[in-house]
C-alpha positions as a printed NumPy array, in Angstrom:
array([[  0.207,  -0.328,  -0.051],
       [  3.192,   2.063,   0.352],
       [  5.916,   1.818,  -1.487],
       [  7.809,   4.392,   0.958],
       [  6.531,   2.861,   4.133],
       [  9.886,   2.588,   6.173],
       [  8.501,   0.099,   9.105],
       [  8.25 ,  -2.713,   9.257],
       [  7.297,  -5.507,  11.437],
       [ 10.563,  -6.54 ,  12.822],
       [ 11.629,  -2.843,  12.588],
       [  9.007,  -2.57 ,  15.35 ],
       [ 10.304,  -6.353,  16.99 ],
       [ 14.322,  -4.526,  17.56 ],
       [ 12.761,  -1.524,  18.658],
       [ 11.117,  -3.948,  21.658],
       [ 14.876,  -5.28 ,  22.091],
       [ 16.658,  -2.167,  22.142],
       [ 14.792,  -0.586,  24.455],
       [ 15.074,  -3.227,  26.635],
       [ 16.784,  -0.334,  28.928],
       [ 13.726,   2.394,  28.683],
       [ 10.72 ,   2.989,  30.615],
       [  7.828,   2.269,  29.125],
       [  6.835,   6.013,  29.172],
       [  9.686,   6.812,  26.557],
       [  9.144,   4.079,  24.992],
       [  4.542,   5.079,  23.936],
       [  6.878,   8.431,  23.34 ],
       [  8.555,   5.978,  20.671],
       [  5.418,   4.658,  19.1  ],
       [  3.26 ,   8.195,  19.231],
       [  6.068,  10.146,  17.222],
       [  5.961,   6.997,  14.492],
       [  1.413,   7.027,  14.169],
       [  2.02 ,  10.734,  13.951],
       [  4.99 ,  11.196,  11.411],
       [  5.31 ,   7.657,   9.297],
       [  3.239,   6.186,   6.817],
       [  2.554,   2.458,   7.341],
       [ -0.488,   0.322,   6.679],
       [ -3.205,  -0.051,   8.056],
       [ -2.194,  -3.812,   9.871],
       [  1.26 ,  -1.692,  10.579],
       [ -0.273,   0.86 ,  11.493],
       [ -3.005,  -1.072,  14.481],
       [  0.581,  -2.841,  15.903],
       [  2.428,   0.706,  16.006],
       [ -0.67 ,   2.46 ,  17.863],
       [ -1.46 ,  -0.657,  20.747],
       [  2.588,  -1.139,  21.093],
       [  2.102,   3.065,  21.817],
       [ -1.449,   1.347,  23.526],
       [  0.445,  -1.137,  25.604],
       [  3.048,   1.57 ,  27.172],
       [  0.915,   4.313,  27.912],
       [ -1.197,   1.549,  29.408],
       [  2.21 ,   0.192,  31.309],
       [  2.558,   4.09 ,  32.854],
       [ -0.587,   4.204,  34.72 ],
       [ -1.97 ,   6.913,  31.853],
       [ -5.424,   4.562,  30.91 ],
       [ -6.895,   7.78 ,  28.433],
       [ -4.275,   8.163,  26.495],
       [ -3.527,   3.95 ,  26.481],
       [ -7.632,   3.393,  25.763],
       [ -7.178,   6.436,  23.495],
       [ -4.702,   4.569,  21.427],
       [ -6.218,   0.886,  22.029],
       [ -9.443,   2.197,  20.599],
       [ -7.379,   3.171,  17.262],
       [ -5.578,  -0.434,  17.187],
       [ -8.883,  -2.561,  17.733],
       [-11.463,  -0.319,  15.14 ],
       [ -7.646,  -0.507,  12.775],
       [ -7.509,  -5.014,  12.993],
       [-10.829,  -5.836,  15.401],
       [ -9.074,  -9.918,  15.501],
       [ -6.7  ,  -8.709,  18.052],
       [ -7.907,  -9.884,  21.901],
       [ -5.252,  -9.26 ,  23.927],
       [ -6.068,  -5.317,  22.395],
       [ -9.275,  -5.857,  23.162],
       [ -8.951,  -6.85 ,  26.455],
       [ -6.797,  -4.417,  27.286],
       [ -9.056,  -1.949,  26.26 ],
       [-11.48 ,  -3.368,  28.201],
       [ -9.324,  -3.376,  31.707],
       [ -8.437,   0.196,  30.404],
       [-11.92 ,   1.327,  30.315],
       [-12.35 ,  -0.862,  33.232],
       [ -9.814,   1.466,  34.817],
       [-11.145,   4.392,  33.956],
       [-14.641,   3.597,  34.622],
       [-16.346,   4.457,  31.675],
       [-18.872,   1.819,  31.621],
       [-20.936,   3.24 ,  29.035],
       [-17.934,   2.799,  26.748],
       [-17.123,  -0.724,  28.093],
       [-20.432,  -2.19 ,  27.51 ],
       [-19.774,  -0.862,  23.613],
       [-17.264,  -2.361,  23.799],
       [-18.193,  -6.033,  25.318],
       [-21.696,  -6.213,  22.655],
       [-19.325,  -5.505,  19.617],
       [-16.904,  -7.976,  20.707],
       [-20.37 , -10.322,  21.418],
       [-21.262,  -9.914,  18.133],
       [-18.229, -10.512,  16.436],
       [-17.308, -13.943,  18.442],
       [-20.701, -15.046,  18.935],
       [-18.947, -19.154,  20.294],
       [-18.083, -16.648,  22.889],
       [-21.447, -14.236,  22.382],
       [-23.401, -15.605,  25.614],
       [-19.839, -13.586,  28.108],
       [-19.658, -10.933,  26.693],
       [-23.12 , -10.2  ,  26.874],
       [-23.423, -10.814,  30.647],
       [-20.4  ,  -8.64 ,  31.046],
       [-21.849,  -6.   ,  28.934],
       [-24.589,  -6.326,  31.429],
       [-22.604,  -5.893,  33.777],
       [-20.968,  -2.692,  32.875],
       [-24.147,  -1.249,  32.091],
       [-25.535,  -1.616,  35.718],
       [-21.975,   0.319,  36.34 ],
       [-22.841,   3.049,  33.989],
       [-26.343,   3.32 ,  35.764],
       [-24.824,   4.027,  39.255],
       [-22.239,   5.549,  38.005],
       [-23.456,   7.784,  35.875],
       [-23.698,  11.428,  38.128],
       [-20.033,  11.346,  38.044],
       [-19.467,  10.422,  34.934],
       [-21.707,  13.277,  33.926],
       [-20.172,  15.312,  36.185],
       [-16.836,  15.139,  35.202],
       [-17.075,  15.271,  31.285],
       [-19.661,  18.247,  31.879],
       [-16.231,  19.841,  33.931],
       [-14.357,  18.97 ,  30.706],
       [-16.724,  20.562,  28.365],
       [-16.693,  23.757,  30.611],
       [-12.992,  24.339,  30.66 ],
       [-12.972,  23.571,  26.691],
       [-16.709,  23.408,  25.091],
       [-15.029,  21.743,  21.71 ],
       [-13.746,  19.124,  23.14 ],
       [-15.612,  16.673,  20.759],
       [-13.911,  14.168,  22.886],
       [-16.366,  14.606,  25.931],
       [-19.051,  16.275,  24.607],
       [-19.29 ,  12.764,  22.972],
       [-18.79 ,  11.137,  26.729],
       [-21.578,  13.538,  27.741],
       [-23.727,  12.19 ,  25.327],
       [-22.794,   8.556,  25.707],
       [-23.782,   9.476,  29.729],
       [-27.203,  11.042,  29.237],
       [-27.829,   8.361,  26.559],
       [-26.741,   5.648,  29.499],
       [-28.679,   6.667,  31.812],
       [-32.185,   6.907,  29.419],
       [-31.949,  10.844,  30.469],
       [-32.154,  11.632,  26.525],
       [-34.373,  14.241,  27.007],
       [-32.313,  16.407,  29.356],
       [-29.01 ,  15.459,  27.523],
       [-30.265,  17.573,  24.781],
       [-31.155,  20.306,  26.392],
       [-27.302,  20.369,  28.078],
       [-25.908,  19.765,  24.996]])
């Protein structure tokens, strides 16, 4: 797809080997730079995004980790390790609605495991119902600080929809 692509899976593995002494933050920064500046096909981009996400999670930056892991999963939905890491990040962040949506997506893509993930999705939805006020306050504060923050606006909208308070959400947004 990209004839000028200089990266390869082997090059990334070599980079990981060289970086044995690097901190997760340092190595994650390298992957972030690659995603920002290198041309690569979707498969390689998914691998680099997954590694950036894993390094961010390893360094306890769950929001950044979730963002990169979501990107990786969007590019390659077959990666179960990325799915599980993203689910753990969403749970750690208390992003119950996103977690429920992820489980639903995974159950549809993997019908052989659907029963397990449908139950997990139902648990995540129950958490979302219980935690909706805290979620709303957190993201409404983010929107108040930066009204152009599209991610925060989307999360406020999802929280209202998840709480079945759609009309109230539309008034706020």
